[in-house]
mmCIF file with all atom_site columns, C-alpha atoms in Angstrom:
data_model
loop_
_atom_site.group_PDB
_atom_site.id
_atom_site.type_symbol
_atom_site.label_atom_id
_atom_site.label_alt_id
_atom_site.label_comp_id
_atom_site.label_asym_id
_atom_site.label_entity_id
_atom_site.label_seq_id
_atom_site.pdbx_PDB_ins_code
_atom_site.Cartn_x
_atom_site.Cartn_y
_atom_site.Cartn_z
_atom_site.occupancy
_atom_site.B_iso_or_equiv
_atom_site.pdbx_formal_charge
_atom_site.auth_seq_id
_atom_site.auth_comp_id
_atom_site.auth_asym_id
_atom_site.auth_atom_id
_atom_site.pdbx_PDB_model_num
ATOM 1   C CA . LEU A 1 1   ? 99.697  100.669 112.845 1.00 70.00 ? 1   LEU A CA 1
ATOM 2   C CA . PHE A 1 2   ? 101.291 98.773  109.956 1.00 79.00 ? 2   PHE A CA 1
ATOM 3   C CA . PRO A 1 3   ? 104.772 100.169 109.221 1.00 86.00 ? 3   PRO A CA 1
ATOM 4   C CA . PHE A 1 4   ? 105.389 97.994  106.167 1.00 91.00 ? 4   PHE A CA 1
ATOM 5   C CA . LEU A 1 5   ? 102.767 99.918  104.214 1.00 92.00 ? 5   LEU A CA 1
ATOM 6   C CA . VAL A 1 6   ? 102.767 103.680 104.230 1.00 92.00 ? 6   VAL A CA 1
ATOM 7   C CA . ILE A 1 7   ? 100.336 105.633 102.066 1.00 92.00 ? 7   ILE A CA 1
ATOM 8   C CA . PRO A 1 8   ? 101.482 109.251 101.583 1.00 91.00 ? 8   PRO A CA 1
ATOM 9   C CA . THR A 1 9   ? 99.086  111.858 102.878 1.00 93.00 ? 9   THR A CA 1
ATOM 10  C CA . HIS A 1 10  ? 98.680  113.419 99.439  1.00 95.00 ? 10  HIS A CA 1
ATOM 11  C CA . VAL A 1 11  ? 97.255  110.188 97.930  1.00 95.00 ? 11  VAL A CA 1
ATOM 12  C CA . THR A 1 12  ? 93.476  110.240 97.813  1.00 95.00 ? 12  THR A CA 1
ATOM 13  C CA . ALA A 1 13  ? 91.240  107.189 97.893  1.00 95.00 ? 13  ALA A CA 1
ATOM 14  C CA . GLU A 1 14  ? 90.504  107.652 94.210  1.00 96.00 ? 14  GLU A CA 1
ATOM 15  C CA . ASP A 1 15  ? 94.242  107.800 93.422  1.00 96.00 ? 15  ASP A CA 1
ATOM 16  C CA . LEU A 1 16  ? 94.780  104.600 95.350  1.00 96.00 ? 16  LEU A CA 1
ATOM 17  C CA . ARG A 1 17  ? 91.820  102.891 93.687  1.00 97.00 ? 17  ARG A CA 1
ATOM 18  C CA . ARG A 1 18  ? 93.197  103.814 90.251  1.00 97.00 ? 18  ARG A CA 1
ATOM 19  C CA . ASP A 1 19  ? 96.894  103.129 90.777  1.00 96.00 ? 19  ASP A CA 1
ATOM 20  C CA . LYS A 1 20  ? 96.717  100.125 93.186  1.00 97.00 ? 20  LYS A CA 1
ATOM 21  C CA . PRO A 1 21  ? 93.343  98.441  92.836  1.00 97.00 ? 21  PRO A CA 1
ATOM 22  C CA . PHE A 1 22  ? 94.246  95.274  94.762  1.00 98.00 ? 22  PHE A CA 1
ATOM 23  C CA . LEU A 1 23  ? 95.666  97.160  97.735  1.00 97.00 ? 23  LEU A CA 1
ATOM 24  C CA . TYR A 1 24  ? 92.580  99.399  97.729  1.00 97.00 ? 24  TYR A CA 1
ATOM 25  C CA . MET A 1 25  ? 90.304  96.339  97.641  1.00 97.00 ? 25  MET A CA 1
ATOM 26  C CA . ASN A 1 26  ? 92.067  94.879  100.688 1.00 96.00 ? 26  ASN A CA 1
ATOM 27  C CA . ILE A 1 27  ? 91.902  98.134  102.602 1.00 95.00 ? 27  ILE A CA 1
ATOM 28  C CA . SER A 1 28  ? 88.193  98.331  101.782 1.00 95.00 ? 28  SER A CA 1
ATOM 29  C CA . MET A 1 29  ? 87.695  94.788  103.071 1.00 93.00 ? 29  MET A CA 1
ATOM 30  C CA . ILE A 1 30  ? 89.502  95.452  106.321 1.00 91.00 ? 30  ILE A CA 1
ATOM 31  C CA . ALA A 1 31  ? 87.779  98.761  106.957 1.00 92.00 ? 31  ALA A CA 1
ATOM 32  C CA . CYS A 1 32  ? 84.269  97.467  106.175 1.00 91.00 ? 32  CYS A CA 1
ATOM 33  C CA . PRO A 1 33  ? 82.161  97.185  109.343 1.00 89.00 ? 33  PRO A CA 1
ATOM 34  C CA . ASN A 1 34  ? 79.321  95.333  107.654 1.00 89.00 ? 34  ASN A CA 1
ATOM 35  C CA . ALA A 1 35  ? 79.937  91.467  107.834 1.00 87.00 ? 35  ALA A CA 1
ATOM 36  C CA . PRO A 1 36  ? 77.932  90.452  104.752 1.00 91.00 ? 36  PRO A CA 1
ATOM 37  C CA . HIS A 1 37  ? 79.508  93.180  102.662 1.00 93.00 ? 37  HIS A CA 1
ATOM 38  C CA . GLN A 1 38  ? 82.934  92.409  104.056 1.00 91.00 ? 38  GLN A CA 1
ATOM 39  C CA . ARG A 1 39  ? 82.469  88.751  103.095 1.00 90.00 ? 39  ARG A CA 1
ATOM 40  C CA . LYS A 1 40  ? 81.611  89.850  99.501  1.00 94.00 ? 40  LYS A CA 1
ATOM 41  C CA . ILE A 1 41  ? 84.765  91.938  99.312  1.00 95.00 ? 41  ILE A CA 1
ATOM 42  C CA . ALA A 1 42  ? 86.807  89.005  100.678 1.00 91.00 ? 42  ALA A CA 1
ATOM 43  C CA . ASP A 1 43  ? 85.354  86.794  97.948  1.00 92.00 ? 43  ASP A CA 1
ATOM 44  C CA . ALA A 1 44  ? 86.215  89.462  95.351  1.00 96.00 ? 44  ALA A CA 1
ATOM 45  C CA . VAL A 1 45  ? 89.796  89.548  96.712  1.00 95.00 ? 45  VAL A CA 1
ATOM 46  C CA . GLN A 1 46  ? 90.073  85.794  96.245  1.00 94.00 ? 46  GLN A CA 1
ATOM 47  C CA . GLY A 1 47  ? 88.655  86.093  92.708  1.00 96.00 ? 47  GLY A CA 1
ATOM 48  C CA . TYR A 1 48  ? 91.191  88.810  91.953  1.00 97.00 ? 48  TYR A CA 1
ATOM 49  C CA . VAL A 1 49  ? 94.060  86.683  93.153  1.00 96.00 ? 49  VAL A CA 1
ATOM 50  C CA . ALA A 1 50  ? 92.849  83.759  91.128  1.00 96.00 ? 50  ALA A CA 1
ATOM 51  C CA . GLU A 1 51  ? 92.490  85.792  87.979  1.00 97.00 ? 51  GLU A CA 1
ATOM 52  C CA . HIS A 1 52  ? 95.554  88.083  88.156  1.00 97.00 ? 52  HIS A CA 1
ATOM 53  C CA . ILE A 1 53  ? 98.168  85.912  89.980  1.00 96.00 ? 53  ILE A CA 1
ATOM 54  C CA . ILE A 1 54  ? 97.175  82.305  89.302  1.00 94.00 ? 54  ILE A CA 1
ATOM 55  C CA . ILE A 1 55  ? 95.676  82.538  85.792  1.00 95.00 ? 55  ILE A CA 1
ATOM 56  C CA . LYS A 1 56  ? 97.532  85.570  84.318  1.00 95.00 ? 56  LYS A CA 1
ATOM 57  C CA . GLY A 1 57  ? 100.729 85.247  86.304  1.00 94.00 ? 57  GLY A CA 1
ATOM 58  C CA . GLU A 1 58  ? 100.947 88.979  87.053  1.00 95.00 ? 58  GLU A CA 1
ATOM 59  C CA . GLN A 1 59  ? 103.542 90.413  89.359  1.00 95.00 ? 59  GLN A CA 1
ATOM 60  C CA . SER A 1 60  ? 103.395 93.848  90.885  1.00 96.00 ? 60  SER A CA 1
ATOM 61  C CA . LEU A 1 61  ? 104.051 95.878  93.941  1.00 96.00 ? 61  LEU A CA 1
ATOM 62  C CA . ASP A 1 62  ? 100.272 96.398  94.167  1.00 97.00 ? 62  ASP A CA 1
ATOM 63  C CA . LEU A 1 63  ? 99.680  92.659  94.385  1.00 97.00 ? 63  LEU A CA 1
ATOM 64  C CA . LEU A 1 64  ? 102.528 92.236  96.892  1.00 97.00 ? 64  LEU A CA 1
ATOM 65  C CA . GLN A 1 65  ? 101.253 94.987  99.140  1.00 97.00 ? 65  GLN A CA 1
ATOM 66  C CA . GLY A 1 66  ? 97.656  93.791  98.917  1.00 96.00 ? 66  GLY A CA 1
ATOM 67  C CA . LEU A 1 67  ? 98.729  90.252  99.827  1.00 96.00 ? 67  LEU A CA 1
ATOM 68  C CA . LEU A 1 68  ? 100.878 91.528  102.693 1.00 95.00 ? 68  LEU A CA 1
ATOM 69  C CA . LEU A 1 69  ? 98.006  93.520  104.185 1.00 94.00 ? 69  LEU A CA 1
ATOM 70  C CA . ASN A 1 70  ? 95.579  90.577  103.661 1.00 92.00 ? 70  ASN A CA 1
ATOM 71  C CA . VAL A 1 71  ? 97.783  88.029  105.294 1.00 91.00 ? 71  VAL A CA 1
ATOM 72  C CA . THR A 1 72  ? 98.640  90.292  108.210 1.00 89.00 ? 72  THR A CA 1
ATOM 73  C CA . TRP A 1 73  ? 94.998  91.147  108.813 1.00 88.00 ? 73  TRP A CA 1
ATOM 74  C CA . PHE A 1 74  ? 93.706  87.575  108.623 1.00 84.00 ? 74  PHE A CA 1
ATOM 75  C CA . THR A 1 75  ? 96.460  86.194  110.796 1.00 81.00 ? 75  THR A CA 1
ATOM 76  C CA . THR A 1 76  ? 95.851  88.799  113.503 1.00 77.00 ? 76  THR A CA 1
ATOM 77  C CA . VAL A 1 77  ? 92.091  88.848  113.314 1.00 73.00 ? 77  VAL A CA 1
ATOM 78  C CA . SER A 1 78  ? 91.867  85.074  113.400 1.00 60.00 ? 78  SER A CA 1
ATOM 79  C CA . HIS A 1 79  ? 93.459  85.130  116.881 1.00 58.00 ? 79  HIS A CA 1
ATOM 80  C CA . PHE A 1 80  ? 90.998  87.656  118.396 1.00 55.00 ? 80  PHE A CA 1
ATOM 81  C CA . PRO A 1 81  ? 88.855  85.724  120.787 1.00 51.00 ? 81  PRO A CA 1
ATOM 82  C CA . ARG A 1 82  ? 85.147  86.344  120.267 1.00 47.00 ? 82  ARG A CA 1
ATOM 83  C CA . GLY A 1 83  ? 84.079  89.101  122.631 1.00 46.00 ? 83  GLY A CA 1
ATOM 84  C CA . ALA A 1 84  ? 87.633  90.342  123.278 1.00 43.00 ? 84  ALA A CA 1
ATOM 85  C CA . ALA A 1 85  ? 86.422  93.937  123.567 1.00 43.00 ? 85  ALA A CA 1
ATOM 86  C CA . CYS A 1 86  ? 84.536  94.841  126.667 1.00 41.00 ? 86  CYS A CA 1
ATOM 87  C CA . SER A 1 87  ? 80.896  94.754  125.558 1.00 43.00 ? 87  SER A CA 1
ATOM 88  C CA . ASP A 1 88  ? 79.805  96.909  128.479 1.00 47.00 ? 88  ASP A CA 1
ATOM 89  C CA . THR A 1 89  ? 81.959  99.855  127.469 1.00 50.00 ? 89  THR A CA 1
ATOM 90  C CA . ASN A 1 90  ? 81.968  99.555  123.721 1.00 48.00 ? 90  ASN A CA 1
ATOM 91  C CA . PRO A 1 91  ? 79.305  97.371  122.090 1.00 48.00 ? 91  PRO A CA 1
ATOM 92  C CA . ASP A 1 92  ? 80.217  98.597  118.616 1.00 47.00 ? 92  ASP A CA 1
ATOM 93  C CA . MET A 1 93  ? 83.780  97.266  119.006 1.00 44.00 ? 93  MET A CA 1
ATOM 94  C CA . LEU A 1 94  ? 82.487  93.884  120.061 1.00 42.00 ? 94  LEU A CA 1
ATOM 95  C CA . ARG A 1 95  ? 80.180  93.774  116.993 1.00 44.00 ? 95  ARG A CA 1
ATOM 96  C CA . TYR A 1 96  ? 83.047  94.816  114.662 1.00 43.00 ? 96  TYR A CA 1
ATOM 97  C CA . GLU A 1 97  ? 85.432  92.180  116.053 1.00 44.00 ? 97  GLU A CA 1
ATOM 98  C CA . THR A 1 98  ? 82.787  89.489  115.747 1.00 45.00 ? 98  THR A CA 1
ATOM 99  C CA . ASP A 1 99  ? 81.913  90.603  112.174 1.00 46.00 ? 99  ASP A CA 1
ATOM 100 C CA . ALA A 1 100 ? 85.579  90.801  111.099 1.00 46.00 ? 100 ALA A CA 1
ATOM 101 C CA . ARG A 1 101 ? 86.266  87.396  112.573 1.00 46.00 ? 101 ARG A CA 1
ATOM 102 C CA . HIS A 1 102 ? 83.323  85.984  110.610 1.00 50.00 ? 102 HIS A CA 1
ATOM 103 C CA . VAL A 1 103 ? 85.311  86.401  107.338 1.00 56.00 ? 103 VAL A CA 1
ATOM 104 C CA . THR A 1 104 ? 88.425  84.659  108.598 1.00 55.00 ? 104 THR A CA 1
ATOM 105 C CA . ARG A 1 105 ? 89.734  82.046  106.256 1.00 60.00 ? 105 ARG A CA 1
ATOM 106 C CA . ASN A 1 106 ? 90.859  78.564  107.222 1.00 68.00 ? 106 ASN A CA 1
ATOM 107 C CA . THR A 1 107 ? 94.469  77.709  107.712 1.00 74.00 ? 107 THR A CA 1
ATOM 108 C CA . ALA A 1 108 ? 94.887  76.238  104.197 1.00 76.00 ? 108 ALA A CA 1
ATOM 109 C CA . GLN A 1 109 ? 93.725  79.490  102.604 1.00 82.00 ? 109 GLN A CA 1
ATOM 110 C CA . ILE A 1 110 ? 96.070  81.636  104.721 1.00 84.00 ? 110 ILE A CA 1
ATOM 111 C CA . ASP A 1 111 ? 98.937  79.203  103.880 1.00 87.00 ? 111 ASP A CA 1
ATOM 112 C CA . ASN A 1 112 ? 98.221  79.709  100.215 1.00 90.00 ? 112 ASN A CA 1
ATOM 113 C CA . PHE A 1 113 ? 98.228  83.466  100.574 1.00 92.00 ? 113 PHE A CA 1
ATOM 114 C CA . VAL A 1 114 ? 101.501 83.338  102.496 1.00 92.00 ? 114 VAL A CA 1
ATOM 115 C CA . HIS A 1 115 ? 103.070 81.281  99.701  1.00 93.00 ? 115 HIS A CA 1
ATOM 116 C CA . LEU A 1 116 ? 101.722 83.690  97.086  1.00 95.00 ? 116 LEU A CA 1
ATOM 117 C CA . LEU A 1 117 ? 103.149 86.587  99.123  1.00 94.00 ? 117 LEU A CA 1
ATOM 118 C CA . VAL A 1 118 ? 106.656 85.044  99.032  1.00 93.00 ? 118 VAL A CA 1
ATOM 119 C CA . ALA A 1 119 ? 106.265 84.178  95.338  1.00 94.00 ? 119 ALA A CA 1
ATOM 120 C CA . GLN A 1 120 ? 105.389 87.769  94.509  1.00 94.00 ? 120 GLN A CA 1
ATOM 121 C CA . SER A 1 121 ? 108.376 89.047  96.428  1.00 93.00 ? 121 SER A CA 1
ATOM 122 C CA . VAL A 1 122 ? 110.757 86.636  94.622  1.00 91.00 ? 122 VAL A CA 1
ATOM 123 C CA . SER A 1 123 ? 109.121 87.221  91.230  1.00 91.00 ? 123 SER A CA 1
ATOM 124 C CA . LEU A 1 124 ? 109.580 90.927  91.635  1.00 91.00 ? 124 LEU A CA 1
ATOM 125 C CA . GLY A 1 125 ? 113.236 90.304  92.413  1.00 89.00 ? 125 GLY A CA 1
ATOM 126 C CA . LEU A 1 126 ? 113.061 92.210  95.702  1.00 90.00 ? 126 LEU A CA 1
ATOM 127 C CA . ASN A 1 127 ? 115.559 89.711  97.181  1.00 83.00 ? 127 ASN A CA 1
ATOM 128 C CA . GLN A 1 128 ? 118.214 90.511  94.555  1.00 81.00 ? 128 GLN A CA 1
ATOM 129 C CA . ILE A 1 129 ? 120.335 93.350  93.410  1.00 76.00 ? 129 ILE A CA 1
ATOM 130 C CA . PRO A 1 130 ? 118.170 95.527  91.175  1.00 70.00 ? 130 PRO A CA 1
ATOM 131 C CA . THR A 1 131 ? 120.562 95.597  88.255  1.00 62.00 ? 131 THR A CA 1
ATOM 132 C CA . TYR A 1 132 ? 120.554 91.892  87.446  1.00 51.00 ? 132 TYR A CA 1
ATOM 133 C CA . GLN A 1 133 ? 117.187 90.772  88.706  1.00 47.00 ? 133 GLN A CA 1
ATOM 134 C CA . LYS A 1 134 ? 115.696 87.866  86.727  1.00 49.00 ? 134 LYS A CA 1
ATOM 135 C CA . ASN A 1 135 ? 118.130 88.465  83.875  1.00 49.00 ? 135 ASN A CA 1
ATOM 136 C CA . LEU A 1 136 ? 118.840 85.217  82.049  1.00 52.00 ? 136 LEU A CA 1
ATOM 137 C CA . ASN A 1 137 ? 121.401 86.902  79.835  1.00 52.00 ? 137 ASN A CA 1
ATOM 138 C CA . TYR A 1 138 ? 123.625 88.002  82.679  1.00 53.00 ? 138 TYR A CA 1
ATOM 139 C CA . PRO A 1 139 ? 126.957 87.604  80.763  1.00 57.00 ? 139 PRO A CA 1
ATOM 140 C CA . LEU A 1 140 ? 125.570 89.559  77.749  1.00 55.00 ? 140 LEU A CA 1
ATOM 141 C CA . THR A 1 141 ? 124.223 92.282  80.005  1.00 54.00 ? 141 THR A CA 1
ATOM 142 C CA . TYR A 1 142 ? 127.552 92.591  81.787  1.00 53.00 ? 142 TYR A CA 1
ATOM 143 C CA . ILE A 1 143 ? 129.428 92.896  78.473  1.00 58.00 ? 143 ILE A CA 1
ATOM 144 C CA . ARG A 1 144 ? 126.971 95.450  77.125  1.00 57.00 ? 144 ARG A CA 1
ATOM 145 C CA . GLU A 1 145 ? 127.215 97.571  80.250  1.00 57.00 ? 145 GLU A CA 1
ATOM 146 C CA . THR A 1 146 ? 131.011 97.368  80.261  1.00 56.00 ? 146 THR A CA 1
ATOM 147 C CA . ILE A 1 147 ? 131.251 98.422  76.578  1.00 59.00 ? 147 ILE A CA 1
ATOM 148 C CA . HIS A 1 148 ? 128.697 101.270 76.836  1.00 57.00 ? 148 HIS A CA 1
ATOM 149 C CA . GLY A 1 149 ? 129.995 102.390 80.242  1.00 55.00 ? 149 GLY A CA 1
ATOM 150 C CA . ASP A 1 150 ? 126.565 101.927 81.789  1.00 53.00 ? 150 ASP A CA 1
ATOM 151 C CA . THR A 1 151 ? 127.426 101.840 85.476  1.00 53.00 ? 151 THR A CA 1
ATOM 152 C CA . HIS A 1 152 ? 124.164 103.157 86.927  1.00 54.00 ? 152 HIS A CA 1
ATOM 153 C CA . ASN A 1 153 ? 123.433 101.703 90.291  1.00 55.00 ? 153 ASN A CA 1
ATOM 154 C CA . PRO A 1 154 ? 119.681 101.533 90.772  1.00 65.00 ? 154 PRO A CA 1
ATOM 155 C CA . THR A 1 155 ? 118.368 101.210 94.265  1.00 79.00 ? 155 THR A CA 1
ATOM 156 C CA . ARG A 1 156 ? 115.165 99.973  95.719  1.00 84.00 ? 156 ARG A CA 1
ATOM 157 C CA . THR A 1 157 ? 112.500 102.486 96.593  1.00 90.00 ? 157 THR A CA 1
ATOM 158 C CA . LEU A 1 158 ? 111.536 102.860 100.231 1.00 91.00 ? 158 LEU A CA 1
ATOM 159 C CA . GLU A 1 159 ? 108.085 101.402 99.273  1.00 93.00 ? 159 GLU A CA 1
ATOM 160 C CA . GLU A 1 160 ? 109.749 98.252  97.839  1.00 93.00 ? 160 GLU A CA 1
ATOM 161 C CA . ARG A 1 161 ? 112.023 97.906  100.818 1.00 92.00 ? 161 ARG A CA 1
ATOM 162 C CA . ARG A 1 162 ? 109.195 98.202  103.259 1.00 94.00 ? 162 ARG A CA 1
ATOM 163 C CA . ALA A 1 163 ? 107.133 95.595  101.386 1.00 95.00 ? 163 ALA A CA 1
ATOM 164 C CA . TYR A 1 164 ? 110.065 93.167  101.237 1.00 94.00 ? 164 TYR A CA 1
ATOM 165 C CA . LEU A 1 165 ? 110.787 93.670  104.928 1.00 94.00 ? 165 LEU A CA 1
ATOM 166 C CA . GLY A 1 166 ? 107.086 93.196  105.741 1.00 94.00 ? 166 GLY A CA 1
ATOM 167 C CA . CYS A 1 167 ? 106.998 89.983  103.668 1.00 93.00 ? 167 CYS A CA 1
ATOM 168 C CA . TYR A 1 168 ? 110.126 88.691  105.514 1.00 93.00 ? 168 TYR A CA 1
ATOM 169 C CA . TYR A 1 169 ? 108.688 89.630  108.905 1.00 92.00 ? 169 TYR A CA 1
ATOM 170 C CA . MET A 1 170 ? 105.209 88.147  108.246 1.00 91.00 ? 170 MET A CA 1
ATOM 171 C CA . THR A 1 171 ? 106.452 84.893  106.783 1.00 90.00 ? 171 THR A CA 1
ATOM 172 C CA . THR A 1 172 ? 108.996 84.435  109.524 1.00 90.00 ? 172 THR A CA 1
ATOM 173 C CA . MET A 1 173 ? 106.439 85.079  112.254 1.00 87.00 ? 173 MET A CA 1
ATOM 174 C CA . TYR A 1 174 ? 103.896 82.878  110.485 1.00 84.00 ? 174 TYR A CA 1
ATOM 175 C CA . VAL A 1 175 ? 106.288 79.933  110.153 1.00 83.00 ? 175 VAL A CA 1
ATOM 176 C CA . LEU A 1 176 ? 107.355 80.280  113.787 1.00 83.00 ? 176 LEU A CA 1
ATOM 177 C CA . GLY A 1 177 ? 103.701 80.178  114.787 1.00 80.00 ? 177 GLY A CA 1
ATOM 178 C CA . ARG A 1 178 ? 103.731 83.588  116.491 1.00 66.00 ? 178 ARG A CA 1
ATOM 179 C CA . PHE A 1 179 ? 100.362 84.447  114.983 1.00 60.00 ? 179 PHE A CA 1
#
């Protein structure tokens, strides 16, 4: 349901937890049907963001994908009207939507996460040609590559491209007020 994030079928939950802990934490939060527990995970997500992005200044695809999933979920869930599901036919769905909506952040918090999403994307250099991303010594790099004949042409992975496209889509839709 979310084409900007594809987890290969061979990746287990434990693999994901080990390799991409922030993404795993966000998936756990979204999938949790228990409102009090979901709220605790949402608080842990905010703590993780504060520690790893704000304090330590970390940049990674894990953080970008986790933020992307987080922003997408909160912007879509915040627009579900209470009781949107038909309570007569599926009372569990009504309970889940009400519980999920209970964790929804205020607009300022979502705005902050959107800005962090864009900052991660730019910090990772996903908006630039891979060869010269964030390279302050561009002339020296160019000379070295010319002398050594290093003409490799790195390309973005499909995972990076999807994340960047998702970031672009979500921020554009958010700014236009489509969510």
